[in-house]
mmCIF file of C-alpha atoms in Angstrom:
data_model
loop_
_atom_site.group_PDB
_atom_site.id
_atom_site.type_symbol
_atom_site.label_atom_id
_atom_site.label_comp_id
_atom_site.label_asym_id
_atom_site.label_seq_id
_atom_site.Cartn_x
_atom_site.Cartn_y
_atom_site.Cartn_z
ATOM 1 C CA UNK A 13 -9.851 10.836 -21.299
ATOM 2 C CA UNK A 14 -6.977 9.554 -19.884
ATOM 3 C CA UNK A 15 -5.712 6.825 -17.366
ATOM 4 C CA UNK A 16 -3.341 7.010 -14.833
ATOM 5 C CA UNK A 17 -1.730 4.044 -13.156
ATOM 6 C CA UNK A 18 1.140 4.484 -10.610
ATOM 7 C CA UNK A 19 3.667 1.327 -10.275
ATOM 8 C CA UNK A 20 7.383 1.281 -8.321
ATOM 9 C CA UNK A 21 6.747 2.533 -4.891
ATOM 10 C CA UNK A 22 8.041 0.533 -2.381
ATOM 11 C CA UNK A 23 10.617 0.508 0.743
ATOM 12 C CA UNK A 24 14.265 2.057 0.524
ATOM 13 C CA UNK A 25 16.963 2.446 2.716
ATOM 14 C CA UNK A 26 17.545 6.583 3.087
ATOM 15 C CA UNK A 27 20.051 7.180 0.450
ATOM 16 C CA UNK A 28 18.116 4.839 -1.898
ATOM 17 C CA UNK A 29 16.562 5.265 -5.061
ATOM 18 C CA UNK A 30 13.653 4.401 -6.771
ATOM 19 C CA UNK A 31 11.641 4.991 -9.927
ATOM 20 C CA UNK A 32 8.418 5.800 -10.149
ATOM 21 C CA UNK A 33 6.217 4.960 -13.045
ATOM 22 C CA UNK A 34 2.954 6.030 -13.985
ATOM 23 C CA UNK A 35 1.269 4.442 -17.686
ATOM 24 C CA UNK A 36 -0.876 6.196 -19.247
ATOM 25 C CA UNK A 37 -3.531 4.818 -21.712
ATOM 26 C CA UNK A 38 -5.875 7.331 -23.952
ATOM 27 C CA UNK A 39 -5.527 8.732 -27.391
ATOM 28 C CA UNK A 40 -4.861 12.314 -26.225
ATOM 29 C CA UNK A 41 -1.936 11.504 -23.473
ATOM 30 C CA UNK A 42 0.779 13.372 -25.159
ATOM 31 C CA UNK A 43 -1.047 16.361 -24.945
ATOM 32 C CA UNK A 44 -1.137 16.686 -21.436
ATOM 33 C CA UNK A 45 1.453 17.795 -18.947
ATOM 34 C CA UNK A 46 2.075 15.447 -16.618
ATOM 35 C CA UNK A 47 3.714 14.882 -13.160
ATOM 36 C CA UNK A 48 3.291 13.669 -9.659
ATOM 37 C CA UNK A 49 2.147 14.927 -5.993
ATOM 38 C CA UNK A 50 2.606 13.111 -2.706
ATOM 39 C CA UNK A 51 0.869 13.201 0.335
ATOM 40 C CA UNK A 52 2.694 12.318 3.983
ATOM 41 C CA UNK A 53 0.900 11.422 6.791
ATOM 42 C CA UNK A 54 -0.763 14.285 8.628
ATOM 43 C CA UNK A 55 0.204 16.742 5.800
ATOM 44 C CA UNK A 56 -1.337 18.447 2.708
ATOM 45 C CA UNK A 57 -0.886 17.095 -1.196
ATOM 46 C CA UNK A 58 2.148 18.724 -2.137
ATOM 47 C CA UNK A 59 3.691 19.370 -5.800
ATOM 48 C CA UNK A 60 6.209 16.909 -6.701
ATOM 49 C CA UNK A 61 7.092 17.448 -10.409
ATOM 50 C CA UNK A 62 5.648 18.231 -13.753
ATOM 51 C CA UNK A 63 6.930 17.456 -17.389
ATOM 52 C CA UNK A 64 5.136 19.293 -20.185
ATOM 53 C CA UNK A 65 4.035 17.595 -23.068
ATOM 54 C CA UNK A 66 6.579 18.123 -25.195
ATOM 55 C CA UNK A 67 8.833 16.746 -22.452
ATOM 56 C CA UNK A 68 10.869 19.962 -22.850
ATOM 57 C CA UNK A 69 10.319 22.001 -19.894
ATOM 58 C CA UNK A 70 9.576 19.895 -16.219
ATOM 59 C CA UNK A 71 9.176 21.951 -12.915
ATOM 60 C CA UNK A 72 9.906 20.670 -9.797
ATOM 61 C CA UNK A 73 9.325 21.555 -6.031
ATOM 62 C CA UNK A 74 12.519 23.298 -4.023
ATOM 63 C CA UNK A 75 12.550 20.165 -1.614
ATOM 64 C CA UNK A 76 13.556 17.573 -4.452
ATOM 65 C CA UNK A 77 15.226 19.791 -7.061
ATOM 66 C CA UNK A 78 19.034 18.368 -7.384
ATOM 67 C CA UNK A 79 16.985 14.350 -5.861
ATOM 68 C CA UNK A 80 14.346 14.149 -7.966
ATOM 69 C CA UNK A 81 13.783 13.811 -12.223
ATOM 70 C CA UNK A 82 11.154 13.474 -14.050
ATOM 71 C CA UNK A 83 10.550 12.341 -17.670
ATOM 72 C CA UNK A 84 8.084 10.857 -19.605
ATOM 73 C CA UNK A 85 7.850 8.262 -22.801
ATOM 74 C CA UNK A 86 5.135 9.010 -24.838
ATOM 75 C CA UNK A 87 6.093 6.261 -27.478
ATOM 76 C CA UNK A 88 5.759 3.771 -24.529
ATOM 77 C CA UNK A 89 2.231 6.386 -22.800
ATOM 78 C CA UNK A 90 4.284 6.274 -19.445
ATOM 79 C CA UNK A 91 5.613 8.925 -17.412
ATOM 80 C CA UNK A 92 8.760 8.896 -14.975
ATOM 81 C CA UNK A 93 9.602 9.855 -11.651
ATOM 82 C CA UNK A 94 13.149 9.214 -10.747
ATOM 83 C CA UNK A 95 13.941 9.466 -6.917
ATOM 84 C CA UNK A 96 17.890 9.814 -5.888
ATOM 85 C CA UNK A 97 19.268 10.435 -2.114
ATOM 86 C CA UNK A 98 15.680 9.717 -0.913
ATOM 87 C CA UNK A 99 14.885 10.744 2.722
ATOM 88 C CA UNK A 100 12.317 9.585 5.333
ATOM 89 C CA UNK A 101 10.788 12.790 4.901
ATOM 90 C CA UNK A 102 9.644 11.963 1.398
ATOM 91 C CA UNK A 103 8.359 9.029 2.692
ATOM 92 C CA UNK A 104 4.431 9.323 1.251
ATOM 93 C CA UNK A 105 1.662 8.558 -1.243
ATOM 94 C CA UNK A 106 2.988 9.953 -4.661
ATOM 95 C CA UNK A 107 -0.276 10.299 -7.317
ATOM 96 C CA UNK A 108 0.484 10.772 -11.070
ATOM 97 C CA UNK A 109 -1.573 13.162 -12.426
ATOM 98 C CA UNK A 110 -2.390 14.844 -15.627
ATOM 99 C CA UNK A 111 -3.363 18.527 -16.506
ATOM 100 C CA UNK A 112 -4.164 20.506 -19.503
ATOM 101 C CA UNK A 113 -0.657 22.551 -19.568
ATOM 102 C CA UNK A 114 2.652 22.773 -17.126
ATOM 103 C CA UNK A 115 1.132 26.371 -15.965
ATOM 104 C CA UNK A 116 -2.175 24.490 -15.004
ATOM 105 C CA UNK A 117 -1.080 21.561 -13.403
ATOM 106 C CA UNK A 118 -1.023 22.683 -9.308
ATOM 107 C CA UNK A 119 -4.487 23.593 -9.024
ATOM 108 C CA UNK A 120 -6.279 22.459 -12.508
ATOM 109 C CA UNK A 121 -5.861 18.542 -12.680
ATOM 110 C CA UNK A 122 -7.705 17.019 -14.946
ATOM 111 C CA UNK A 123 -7.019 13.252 -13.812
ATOM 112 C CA UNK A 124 -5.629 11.702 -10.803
ATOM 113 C CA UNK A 125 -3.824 8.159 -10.391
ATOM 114 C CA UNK A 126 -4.590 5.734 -7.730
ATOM 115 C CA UNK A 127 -1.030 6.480 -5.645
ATOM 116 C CA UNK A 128 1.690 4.532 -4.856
ATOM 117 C CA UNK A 129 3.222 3.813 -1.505
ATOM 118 C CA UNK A 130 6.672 4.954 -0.816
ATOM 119 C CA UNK A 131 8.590 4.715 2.256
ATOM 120 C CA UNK A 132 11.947 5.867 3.633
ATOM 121 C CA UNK A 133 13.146 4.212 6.599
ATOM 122 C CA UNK A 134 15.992 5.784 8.358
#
């Protein structure tokens, strides 16, 4: 199995930045691809990011491509989300996550984090 724990959300300033972090604890976490969603209020989960075990290949959503990085540790089990040039609109619950492959991670998670808080004021 594995763990997911979310840390670094927080408030920012639009035009902030902040880092998401998301350990990891089980014996098969670098096998997994791993990444992030977000829900807003009033909205649907959305894809974030994903990072493939390797690290190699990532995919990201259209709305943070050029904003957002992510990256991923497995020496130190943790996995990255940087945020750059953040907006209110990304303001939202961001979940780690953890799926079998990059191909599989939208609709096949295998674990979820708790979330962390993130909020863009204007």
């Amino acid at each position: 199995q594995v763990q997911l724990v979310e840390s670094g959300g927080g408030l920012v300033q639009a035009g902030g930045s902040l880092r998401l972090s998301c350990a990891a604890s089980g014996r098969t976490f670098s096998s997994y691809a791993l990444g992030w969603f977000r829900q807003a209020p009033g909205k649907e989960r959305e894809f974030v990011a994903a990072i493939d075990s390797s690290g190699a290949l990532t995919s990201r959503a259209e709305s943070v491509k050029g904003r957002f990085t992510v990256s991923r540790n497995n020496a130190k089990n943790t996995v990255f989300l940087q945020m750059n040039s953040l907006i209110p609109e990304d303001t939202a619950v961001y979940y780690c996550a953890a799926a079998g492959s990059i191909v599989r991670f939208r609709n096949e998670i295998d674990y979820w984090g708790q979330g962390t808080q993130v909020t863009v004021s204007s």
